[in-house]
Short mmCIF file of N, CA and C in Angstrom, two decimals:
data_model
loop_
_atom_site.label_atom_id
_atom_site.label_comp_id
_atom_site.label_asym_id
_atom_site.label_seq_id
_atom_site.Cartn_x
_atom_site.Cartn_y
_atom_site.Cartn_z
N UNK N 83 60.41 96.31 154.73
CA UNK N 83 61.22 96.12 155.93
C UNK N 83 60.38 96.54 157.13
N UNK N 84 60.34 95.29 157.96
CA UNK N 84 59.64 95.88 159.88
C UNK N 84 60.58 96.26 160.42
N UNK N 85 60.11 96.87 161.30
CA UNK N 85 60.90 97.44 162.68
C UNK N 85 60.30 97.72 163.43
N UNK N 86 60.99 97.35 164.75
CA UNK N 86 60.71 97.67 166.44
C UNK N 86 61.21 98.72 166.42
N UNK N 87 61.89 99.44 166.10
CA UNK N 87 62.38 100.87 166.28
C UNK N 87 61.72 102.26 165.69
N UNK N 88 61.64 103.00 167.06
CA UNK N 88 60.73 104.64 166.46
C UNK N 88 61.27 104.74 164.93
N UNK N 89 60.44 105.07 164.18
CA UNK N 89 60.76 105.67 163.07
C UNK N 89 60.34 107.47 163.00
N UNK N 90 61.54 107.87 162.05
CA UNK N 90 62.10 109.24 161.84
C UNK N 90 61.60 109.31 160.45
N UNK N 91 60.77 110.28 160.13
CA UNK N 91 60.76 110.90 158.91
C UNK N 91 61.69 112.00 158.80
N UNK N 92 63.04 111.96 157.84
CA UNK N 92 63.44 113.26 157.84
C UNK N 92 63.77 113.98 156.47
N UNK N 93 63.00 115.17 156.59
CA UNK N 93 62.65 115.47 155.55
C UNK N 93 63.94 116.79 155.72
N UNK N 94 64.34 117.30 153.98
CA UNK N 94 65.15 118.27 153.86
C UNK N 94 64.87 118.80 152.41
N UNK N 95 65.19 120.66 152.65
CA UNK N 95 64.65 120.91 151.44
C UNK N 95 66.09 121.89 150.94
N UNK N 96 66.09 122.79 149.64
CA UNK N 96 66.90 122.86 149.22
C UNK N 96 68.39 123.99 150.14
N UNK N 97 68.36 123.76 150.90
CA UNK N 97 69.51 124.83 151.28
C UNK N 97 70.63 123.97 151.47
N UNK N 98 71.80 124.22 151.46
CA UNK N 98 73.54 123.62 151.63
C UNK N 98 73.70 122.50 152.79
N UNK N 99 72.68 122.95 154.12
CA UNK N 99 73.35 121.39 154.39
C UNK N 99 72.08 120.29 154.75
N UNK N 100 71.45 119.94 153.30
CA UNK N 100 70.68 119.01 153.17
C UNK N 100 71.75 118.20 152.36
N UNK N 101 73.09 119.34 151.70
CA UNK N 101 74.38 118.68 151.41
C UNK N 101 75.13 117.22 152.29
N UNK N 102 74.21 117.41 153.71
CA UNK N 102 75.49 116.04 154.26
C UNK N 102 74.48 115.75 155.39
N UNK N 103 73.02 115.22 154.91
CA UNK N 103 72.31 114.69 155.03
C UNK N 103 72.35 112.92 155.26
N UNK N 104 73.40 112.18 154.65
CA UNK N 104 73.87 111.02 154.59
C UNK N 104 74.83 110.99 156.20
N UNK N 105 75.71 111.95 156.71
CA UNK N 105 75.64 112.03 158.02
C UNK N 105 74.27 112.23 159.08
N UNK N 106 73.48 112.67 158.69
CA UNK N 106 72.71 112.94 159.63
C UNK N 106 71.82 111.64 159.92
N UNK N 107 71.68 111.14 158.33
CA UNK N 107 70.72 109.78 158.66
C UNK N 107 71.37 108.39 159.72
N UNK N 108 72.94 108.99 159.41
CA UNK N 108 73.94 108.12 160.89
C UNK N 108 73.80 108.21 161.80
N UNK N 109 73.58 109.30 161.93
CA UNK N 109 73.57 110.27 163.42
C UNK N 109 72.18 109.90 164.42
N UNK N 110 71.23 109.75 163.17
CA UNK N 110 69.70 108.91 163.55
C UNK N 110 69.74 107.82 164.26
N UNK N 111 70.23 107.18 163.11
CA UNK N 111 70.51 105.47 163.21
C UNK N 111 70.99 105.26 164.45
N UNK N 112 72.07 105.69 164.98
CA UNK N 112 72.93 105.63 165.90
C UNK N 112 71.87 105.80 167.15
N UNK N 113 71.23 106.92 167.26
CA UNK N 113 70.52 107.05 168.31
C UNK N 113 68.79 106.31 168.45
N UNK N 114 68.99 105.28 167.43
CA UNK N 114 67.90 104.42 168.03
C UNK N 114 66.95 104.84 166.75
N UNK N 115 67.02 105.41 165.99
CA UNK N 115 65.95 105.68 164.75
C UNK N 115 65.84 104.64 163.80
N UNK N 116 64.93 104.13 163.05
CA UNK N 116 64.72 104.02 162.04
C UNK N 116 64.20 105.12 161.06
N UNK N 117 65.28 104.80 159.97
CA UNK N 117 65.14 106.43 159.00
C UNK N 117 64.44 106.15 157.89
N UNK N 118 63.15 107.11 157.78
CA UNK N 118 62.61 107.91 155.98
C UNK N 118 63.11 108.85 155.84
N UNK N 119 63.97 108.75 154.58
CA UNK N 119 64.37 110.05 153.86
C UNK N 119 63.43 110.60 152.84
N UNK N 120 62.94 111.75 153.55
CA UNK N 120 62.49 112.66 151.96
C UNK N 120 62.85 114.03 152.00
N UNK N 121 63.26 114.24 150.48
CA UNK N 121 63.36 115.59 150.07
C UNK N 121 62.41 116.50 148.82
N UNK N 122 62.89 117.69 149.18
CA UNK N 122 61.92 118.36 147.98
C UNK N 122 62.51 117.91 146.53
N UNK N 123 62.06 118.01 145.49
CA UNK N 123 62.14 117.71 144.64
C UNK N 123 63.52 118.57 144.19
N UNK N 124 63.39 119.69 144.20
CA UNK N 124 64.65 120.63 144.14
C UNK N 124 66.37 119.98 145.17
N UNK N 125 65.83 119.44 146.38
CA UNK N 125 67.05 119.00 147.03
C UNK N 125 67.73 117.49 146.77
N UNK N 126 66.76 116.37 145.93
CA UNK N 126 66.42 115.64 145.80
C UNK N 126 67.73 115.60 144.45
N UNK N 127 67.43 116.47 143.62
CA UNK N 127 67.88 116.85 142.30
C UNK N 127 69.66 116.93 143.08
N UNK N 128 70.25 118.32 143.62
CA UNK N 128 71.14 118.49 144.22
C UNK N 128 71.79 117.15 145.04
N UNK N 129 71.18 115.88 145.33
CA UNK N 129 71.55 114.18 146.01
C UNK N 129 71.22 113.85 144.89
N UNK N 130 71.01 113.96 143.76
CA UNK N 130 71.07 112.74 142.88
C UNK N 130 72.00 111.71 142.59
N UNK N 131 73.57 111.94 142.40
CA UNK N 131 74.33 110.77 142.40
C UNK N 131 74.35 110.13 143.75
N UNK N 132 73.85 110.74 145.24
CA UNK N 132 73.76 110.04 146.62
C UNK N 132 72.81 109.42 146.21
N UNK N 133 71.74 109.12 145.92
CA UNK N 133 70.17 108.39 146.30
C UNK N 133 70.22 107.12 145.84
N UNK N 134 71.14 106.31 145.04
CA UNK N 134 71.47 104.82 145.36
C UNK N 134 72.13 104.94 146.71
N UNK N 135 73.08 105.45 147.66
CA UNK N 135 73.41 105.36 148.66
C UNK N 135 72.42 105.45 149.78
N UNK N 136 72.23 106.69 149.50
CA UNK N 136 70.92 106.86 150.88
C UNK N 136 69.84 106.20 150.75
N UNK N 137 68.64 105.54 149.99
CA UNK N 137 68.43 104.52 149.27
C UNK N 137 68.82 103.04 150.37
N UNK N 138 70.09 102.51 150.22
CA UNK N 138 70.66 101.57 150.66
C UNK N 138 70.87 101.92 152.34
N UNK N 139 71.42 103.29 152.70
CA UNK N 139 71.97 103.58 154.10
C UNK N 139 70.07 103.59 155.04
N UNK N 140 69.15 104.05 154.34
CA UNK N 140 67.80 103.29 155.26
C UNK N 140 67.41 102.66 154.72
N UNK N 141 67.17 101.98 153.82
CA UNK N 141 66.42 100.61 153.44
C UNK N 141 65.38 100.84 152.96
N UNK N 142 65.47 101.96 152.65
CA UNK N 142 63.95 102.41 151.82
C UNK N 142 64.21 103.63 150.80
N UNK N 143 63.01 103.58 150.25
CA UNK N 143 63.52 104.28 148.95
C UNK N 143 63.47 105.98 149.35
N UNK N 144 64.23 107.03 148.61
CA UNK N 144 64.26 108.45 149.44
C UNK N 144 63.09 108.80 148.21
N UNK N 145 62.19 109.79 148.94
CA UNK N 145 60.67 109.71 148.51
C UNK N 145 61.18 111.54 148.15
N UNK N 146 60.57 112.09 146.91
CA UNK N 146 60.54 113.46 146.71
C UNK N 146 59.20 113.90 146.01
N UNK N 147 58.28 112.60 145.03
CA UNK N 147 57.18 112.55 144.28
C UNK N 147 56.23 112.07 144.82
N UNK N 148 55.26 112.39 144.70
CA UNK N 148 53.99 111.99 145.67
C UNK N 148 53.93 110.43 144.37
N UNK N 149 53.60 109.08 145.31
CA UNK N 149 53.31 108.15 144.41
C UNK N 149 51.66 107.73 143.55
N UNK N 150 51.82 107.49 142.22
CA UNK N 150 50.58 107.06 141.54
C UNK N 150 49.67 106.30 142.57
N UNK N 151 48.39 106.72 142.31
CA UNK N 151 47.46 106.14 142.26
C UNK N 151 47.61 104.75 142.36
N UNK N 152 47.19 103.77 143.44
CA UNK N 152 47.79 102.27 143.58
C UNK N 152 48.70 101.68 142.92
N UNK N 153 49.86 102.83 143.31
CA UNK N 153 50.93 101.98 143.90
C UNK N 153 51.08 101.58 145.40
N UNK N 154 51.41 100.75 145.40
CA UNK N 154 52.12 100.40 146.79
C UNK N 154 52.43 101.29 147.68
N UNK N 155 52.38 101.60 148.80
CA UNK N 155 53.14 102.71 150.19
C UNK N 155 54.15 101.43 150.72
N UNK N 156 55.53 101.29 150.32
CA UNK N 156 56.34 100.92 150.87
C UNK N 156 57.22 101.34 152.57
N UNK N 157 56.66 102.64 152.44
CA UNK N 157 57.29 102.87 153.74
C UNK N 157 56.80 103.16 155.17
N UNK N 158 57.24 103.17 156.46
CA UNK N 158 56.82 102.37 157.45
C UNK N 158 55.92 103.67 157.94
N UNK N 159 54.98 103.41 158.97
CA UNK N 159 54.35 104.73 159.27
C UNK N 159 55.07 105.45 160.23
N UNK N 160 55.17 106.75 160.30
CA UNK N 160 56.07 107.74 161.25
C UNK N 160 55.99 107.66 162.59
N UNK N 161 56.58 107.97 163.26
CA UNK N 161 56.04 108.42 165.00
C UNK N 161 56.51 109.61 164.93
N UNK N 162 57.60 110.35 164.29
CA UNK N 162 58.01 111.61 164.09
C UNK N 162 58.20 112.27 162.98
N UNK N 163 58.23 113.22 163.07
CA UNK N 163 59.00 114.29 161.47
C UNK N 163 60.08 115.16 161.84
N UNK N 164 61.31 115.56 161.12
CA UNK N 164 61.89 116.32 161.60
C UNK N 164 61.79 116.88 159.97
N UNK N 165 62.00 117.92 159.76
CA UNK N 165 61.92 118.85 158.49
C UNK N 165 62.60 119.47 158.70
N UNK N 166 64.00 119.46 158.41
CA UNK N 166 65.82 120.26 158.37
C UNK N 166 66.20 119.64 157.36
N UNK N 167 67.03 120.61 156.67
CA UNK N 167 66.74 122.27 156.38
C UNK N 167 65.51 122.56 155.72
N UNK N 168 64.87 123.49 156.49
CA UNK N 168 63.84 123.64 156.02
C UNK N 168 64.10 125.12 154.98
N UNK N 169 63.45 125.56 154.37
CA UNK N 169 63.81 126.90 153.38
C UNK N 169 62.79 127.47 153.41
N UNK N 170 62.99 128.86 153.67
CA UNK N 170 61.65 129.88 153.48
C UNK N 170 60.39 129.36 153.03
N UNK N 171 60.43 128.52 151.60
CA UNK N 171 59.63 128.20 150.46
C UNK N 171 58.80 127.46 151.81
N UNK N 172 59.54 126.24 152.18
CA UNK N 172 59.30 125.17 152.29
C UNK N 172 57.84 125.77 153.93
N UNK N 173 58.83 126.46 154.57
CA UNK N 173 58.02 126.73 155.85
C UNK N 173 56.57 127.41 155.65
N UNK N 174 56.93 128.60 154.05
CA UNK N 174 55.58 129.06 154.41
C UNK N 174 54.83 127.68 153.32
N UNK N 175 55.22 127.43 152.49
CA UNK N 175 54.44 126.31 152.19
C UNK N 175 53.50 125.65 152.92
N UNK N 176 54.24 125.03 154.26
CA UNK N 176 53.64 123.99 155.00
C UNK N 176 52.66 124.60 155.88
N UNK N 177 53.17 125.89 156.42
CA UNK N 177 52.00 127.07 157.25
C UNK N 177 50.69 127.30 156.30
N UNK N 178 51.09 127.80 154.80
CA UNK N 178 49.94 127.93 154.07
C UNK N 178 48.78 126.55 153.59
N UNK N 179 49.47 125.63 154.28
CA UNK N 179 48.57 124.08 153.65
C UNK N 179 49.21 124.25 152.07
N UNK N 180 49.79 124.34 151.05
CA UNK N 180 50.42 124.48 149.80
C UNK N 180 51.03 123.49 149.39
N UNK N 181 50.54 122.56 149.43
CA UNK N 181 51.49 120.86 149.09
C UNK N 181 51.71 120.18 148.03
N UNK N 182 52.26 121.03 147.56
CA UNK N 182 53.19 120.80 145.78
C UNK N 182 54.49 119.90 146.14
N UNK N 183 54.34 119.44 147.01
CA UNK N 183 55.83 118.25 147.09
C UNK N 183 55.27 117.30 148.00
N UNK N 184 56.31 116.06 147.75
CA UNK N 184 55.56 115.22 148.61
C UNK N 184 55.78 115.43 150.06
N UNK N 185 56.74 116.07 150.37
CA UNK N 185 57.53 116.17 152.09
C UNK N 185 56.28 117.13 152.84
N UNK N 186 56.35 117.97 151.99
CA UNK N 186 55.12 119.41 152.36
C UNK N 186 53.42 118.60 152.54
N UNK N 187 53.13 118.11 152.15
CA UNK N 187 51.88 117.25 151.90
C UNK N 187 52.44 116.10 152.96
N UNK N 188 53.00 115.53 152.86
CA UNK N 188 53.22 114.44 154.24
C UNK N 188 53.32 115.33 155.61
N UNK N 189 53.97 116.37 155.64
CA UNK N 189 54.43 117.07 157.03
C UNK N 189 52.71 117.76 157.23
N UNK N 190 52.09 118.00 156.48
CA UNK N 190 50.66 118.61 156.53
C UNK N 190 49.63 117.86 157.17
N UNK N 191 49.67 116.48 156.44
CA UNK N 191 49.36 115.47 156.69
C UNK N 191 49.52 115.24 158.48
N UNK N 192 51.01 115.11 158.85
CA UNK N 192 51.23 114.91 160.05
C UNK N 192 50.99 115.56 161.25
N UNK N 193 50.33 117.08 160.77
CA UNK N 193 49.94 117.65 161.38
C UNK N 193 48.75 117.53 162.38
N UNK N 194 47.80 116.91 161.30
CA UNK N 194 46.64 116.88 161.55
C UNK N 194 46.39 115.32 161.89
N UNK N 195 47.30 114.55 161.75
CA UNK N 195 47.60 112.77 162.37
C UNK N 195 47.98 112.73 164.25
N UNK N 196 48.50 114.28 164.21
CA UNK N 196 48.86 114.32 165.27
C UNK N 196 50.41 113.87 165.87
N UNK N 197 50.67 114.09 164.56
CA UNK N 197 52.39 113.17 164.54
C UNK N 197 53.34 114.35 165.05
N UNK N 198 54.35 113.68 165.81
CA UNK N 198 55.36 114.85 166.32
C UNK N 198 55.97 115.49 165.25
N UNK N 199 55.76 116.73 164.51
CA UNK N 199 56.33 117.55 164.25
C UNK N 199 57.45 118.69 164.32
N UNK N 200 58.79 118.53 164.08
CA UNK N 200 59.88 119.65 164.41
C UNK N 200 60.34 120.31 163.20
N UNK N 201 60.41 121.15 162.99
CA UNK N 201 60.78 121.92 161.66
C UNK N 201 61.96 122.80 162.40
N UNK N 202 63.41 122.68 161.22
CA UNK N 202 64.00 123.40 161.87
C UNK N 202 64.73 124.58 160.71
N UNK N 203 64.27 125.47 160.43
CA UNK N 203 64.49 126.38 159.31
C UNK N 203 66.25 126.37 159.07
N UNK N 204 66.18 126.69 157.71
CA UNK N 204 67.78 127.19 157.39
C UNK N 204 67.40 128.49 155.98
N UNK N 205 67.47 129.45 156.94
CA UNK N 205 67.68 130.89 155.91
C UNK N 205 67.84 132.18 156.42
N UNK N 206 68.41 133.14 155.80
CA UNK N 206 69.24 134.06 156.23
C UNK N 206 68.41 135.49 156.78
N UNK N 207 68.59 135.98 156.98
CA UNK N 207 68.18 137.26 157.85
C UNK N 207 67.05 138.15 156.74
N UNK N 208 67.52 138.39 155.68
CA UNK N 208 66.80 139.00 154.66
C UNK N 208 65.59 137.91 154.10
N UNK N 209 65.39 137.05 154.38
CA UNK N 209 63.92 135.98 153.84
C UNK N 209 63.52 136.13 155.28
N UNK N 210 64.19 135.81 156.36
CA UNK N 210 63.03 135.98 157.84
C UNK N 210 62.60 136.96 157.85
N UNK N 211 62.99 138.29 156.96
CA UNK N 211 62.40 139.69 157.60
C UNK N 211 61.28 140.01 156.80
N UNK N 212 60.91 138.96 155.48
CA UNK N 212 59.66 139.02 154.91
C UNK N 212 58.71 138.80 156.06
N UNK N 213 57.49 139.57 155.99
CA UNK N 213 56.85 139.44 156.65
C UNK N 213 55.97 138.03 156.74
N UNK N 214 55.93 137.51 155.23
CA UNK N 214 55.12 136.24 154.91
C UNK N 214 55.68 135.53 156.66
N UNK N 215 57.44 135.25 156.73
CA UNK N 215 57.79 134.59 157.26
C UNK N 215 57.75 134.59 159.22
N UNK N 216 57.50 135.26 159.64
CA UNK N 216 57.20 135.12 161.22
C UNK N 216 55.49 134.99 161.43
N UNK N 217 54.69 135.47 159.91
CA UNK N 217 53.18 134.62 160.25
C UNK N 217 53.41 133.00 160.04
N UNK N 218 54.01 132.46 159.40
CA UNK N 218 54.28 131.39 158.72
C UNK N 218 54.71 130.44 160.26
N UNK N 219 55.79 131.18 160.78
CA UNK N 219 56.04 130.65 162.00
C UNK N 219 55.30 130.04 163.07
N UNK N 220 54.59 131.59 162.98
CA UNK N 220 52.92 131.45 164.83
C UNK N 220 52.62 130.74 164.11
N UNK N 221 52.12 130.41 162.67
CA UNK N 221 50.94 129.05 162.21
C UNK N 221 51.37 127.98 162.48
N UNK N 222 52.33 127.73 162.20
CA UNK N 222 52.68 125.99 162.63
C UNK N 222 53.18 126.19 164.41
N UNK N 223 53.41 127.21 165.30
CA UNK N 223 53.47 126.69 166.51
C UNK N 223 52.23 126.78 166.92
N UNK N 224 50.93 127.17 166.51
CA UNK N 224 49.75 127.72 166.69
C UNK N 224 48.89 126.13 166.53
N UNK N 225 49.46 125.18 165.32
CA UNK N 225 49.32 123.68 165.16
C UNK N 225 49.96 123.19 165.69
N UNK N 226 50.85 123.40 166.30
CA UNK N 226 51.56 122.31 167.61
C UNK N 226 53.39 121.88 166.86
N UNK N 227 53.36 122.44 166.22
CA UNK N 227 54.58 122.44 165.49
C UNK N 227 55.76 123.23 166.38
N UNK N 228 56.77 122.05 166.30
CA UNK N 228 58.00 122.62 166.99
C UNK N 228 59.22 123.83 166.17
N UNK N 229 58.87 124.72 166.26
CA UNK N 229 59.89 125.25 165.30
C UNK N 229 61.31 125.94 166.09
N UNK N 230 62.52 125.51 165.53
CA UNK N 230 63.44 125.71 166.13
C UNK N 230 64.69 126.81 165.25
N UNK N 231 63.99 127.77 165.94
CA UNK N 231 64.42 129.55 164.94
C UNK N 231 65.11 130.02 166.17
N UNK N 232 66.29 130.57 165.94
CA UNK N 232 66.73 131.41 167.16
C UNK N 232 67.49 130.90 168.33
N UNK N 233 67.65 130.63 169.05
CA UNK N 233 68.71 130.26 170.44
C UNK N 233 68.39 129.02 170.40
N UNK N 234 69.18 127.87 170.86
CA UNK N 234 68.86 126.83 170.91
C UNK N 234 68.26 125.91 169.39
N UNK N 235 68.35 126.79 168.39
CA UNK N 235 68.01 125.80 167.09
C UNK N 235 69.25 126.83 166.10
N UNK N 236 67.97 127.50 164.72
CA UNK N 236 68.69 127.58 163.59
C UNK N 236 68.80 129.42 163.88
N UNK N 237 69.72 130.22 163.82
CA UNK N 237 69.75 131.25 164.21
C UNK N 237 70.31 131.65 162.73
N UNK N 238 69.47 132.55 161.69
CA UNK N 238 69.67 133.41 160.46
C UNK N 238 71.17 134.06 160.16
N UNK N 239 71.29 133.80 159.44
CA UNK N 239 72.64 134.47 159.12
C UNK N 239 72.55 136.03 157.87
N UNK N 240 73.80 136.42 158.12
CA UNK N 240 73.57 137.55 156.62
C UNK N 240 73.26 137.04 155.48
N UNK N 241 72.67 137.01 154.49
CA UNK N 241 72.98 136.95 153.38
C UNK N 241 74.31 136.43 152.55
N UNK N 242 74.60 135.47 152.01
CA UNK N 242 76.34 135.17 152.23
C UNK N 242 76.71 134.53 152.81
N UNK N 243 76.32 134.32 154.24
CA UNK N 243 77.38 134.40 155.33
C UNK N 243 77.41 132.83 156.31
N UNK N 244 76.50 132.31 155.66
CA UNK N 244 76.15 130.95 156.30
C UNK N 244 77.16 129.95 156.15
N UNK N 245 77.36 129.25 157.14
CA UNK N 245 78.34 127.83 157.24
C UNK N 245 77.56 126.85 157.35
N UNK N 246 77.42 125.78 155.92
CA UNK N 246 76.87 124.60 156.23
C UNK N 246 77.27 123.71 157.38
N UNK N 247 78.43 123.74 157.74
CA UNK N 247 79.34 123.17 158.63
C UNK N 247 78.38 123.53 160.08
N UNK N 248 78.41 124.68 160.57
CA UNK N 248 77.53 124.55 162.13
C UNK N 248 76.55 124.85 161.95
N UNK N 249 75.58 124.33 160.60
CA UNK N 249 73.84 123.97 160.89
C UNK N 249 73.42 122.78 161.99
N UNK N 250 72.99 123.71 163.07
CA UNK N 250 72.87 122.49 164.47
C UNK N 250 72.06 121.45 164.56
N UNK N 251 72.39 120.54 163.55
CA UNK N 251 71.75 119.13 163.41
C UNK N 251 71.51 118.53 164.85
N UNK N 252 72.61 118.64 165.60
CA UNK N 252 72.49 117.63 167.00
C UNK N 252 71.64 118.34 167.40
N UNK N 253 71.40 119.70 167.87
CA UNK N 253 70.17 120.32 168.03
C UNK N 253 68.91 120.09 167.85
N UNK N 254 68.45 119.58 166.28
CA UNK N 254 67.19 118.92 166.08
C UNK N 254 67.09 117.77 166.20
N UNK N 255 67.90 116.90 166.14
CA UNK N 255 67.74 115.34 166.60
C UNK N 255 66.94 115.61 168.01
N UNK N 256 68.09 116.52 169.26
CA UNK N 256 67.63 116.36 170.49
C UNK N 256 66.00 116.65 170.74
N UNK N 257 65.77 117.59 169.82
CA UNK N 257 64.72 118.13 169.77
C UNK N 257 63.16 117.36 169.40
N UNK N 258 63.73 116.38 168.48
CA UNK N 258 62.49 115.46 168.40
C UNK N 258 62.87 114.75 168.76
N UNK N 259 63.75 114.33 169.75
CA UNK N 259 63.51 113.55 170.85
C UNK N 259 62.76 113.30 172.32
N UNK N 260 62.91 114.96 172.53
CA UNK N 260 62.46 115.39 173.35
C UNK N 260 61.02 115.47 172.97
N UNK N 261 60.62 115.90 171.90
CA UNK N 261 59.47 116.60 171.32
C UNK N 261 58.25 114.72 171.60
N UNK N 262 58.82 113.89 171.22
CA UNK N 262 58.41 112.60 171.04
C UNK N 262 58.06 112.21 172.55
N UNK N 263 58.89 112.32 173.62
CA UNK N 263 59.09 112.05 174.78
C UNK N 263 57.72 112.25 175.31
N UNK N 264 57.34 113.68 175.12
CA UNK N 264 56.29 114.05 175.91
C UNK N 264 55.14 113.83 175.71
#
């Protein structure tokens, strides 16, 4: 499938609301995106009876495995990434270069393509206070990576205490919108 329209890589890894991810790829659409879905292999697992849907809702297949050796690259090249929900794993992953999934290895990739990058974390107060995790942070804003932690993005919760319900999706849309703009 071509398109005249920016394309969105949006990648999501295992936390609760990569749960209603099939809204968000609307929410894209709506605002002028053409959507890639990929997830980690772990979140991927958790959408398994969705991925004939989502699948069908972008027109392309939702990517979690890095593909064999000549096969085909069916899908279109990026102008952006958004990486929500992102998970502890996933952030220091992508800070450490560690690309055991395909999303982590594409977003790495995009780094260094020069592709707009926004990562927008989802995890609770006790994984941010590992220390791994605020080096993990400066590294990808240190690569030009948008990360959206704290006021205006994903603000940590207790342990427990999280509502998939106000993970501020409209927040990161705006955000690589903006992020793209400039």
């Amino acid at each position: 499938m071509s398109t005249t329209r920016p394309v969105l890589y949006l990648f999501g890894s295992a936390a609760p609301p990569v749960l209603s991810i099939a809204q968000v790829v609307r929410q894209a659409q709506f605002r002028g995106w053409e959507v890639v879905l990929g997830l980690t292999p772990t979140a991927a697992s958790w959408l398994q009876d969705e991925l004939p849907e989502l699948n069908r809702l972008t027109g392309y297949p939702v990517k979690s495995v890095y593909r064999r050796p000549g096969d085909p690259d069916v899908l279109p090249p990026a102008d952006a990434v958004l990486f929500a929900p992102a998970t502890m794993n996933s952030v220091n992953s992508l800070a450490l270069g560690i690309t055991t999934s395909w999303v982590i290895g594409f977003a790495a990739e995009a780094i260094g393509k020069g592709i707009p990058l926004t990562v927008m974390p989802c995890t609770n107060t006790a994984l941010t206070g590992h220390p791994q995790f605020p080096r993990s942070v400066a590294t990808l804003h240190e690569a030009g990576v948008r990360v959206l932690l704290g006021e205006g993005g994903f603000v940590p919760n207790a342990p427990g205490q999280g509502d998939p319900a106000t993970y501020p999706w409209e927040a990161a849309l705006g955000a690589i919108e903006e992020f793209v703009r400039r």
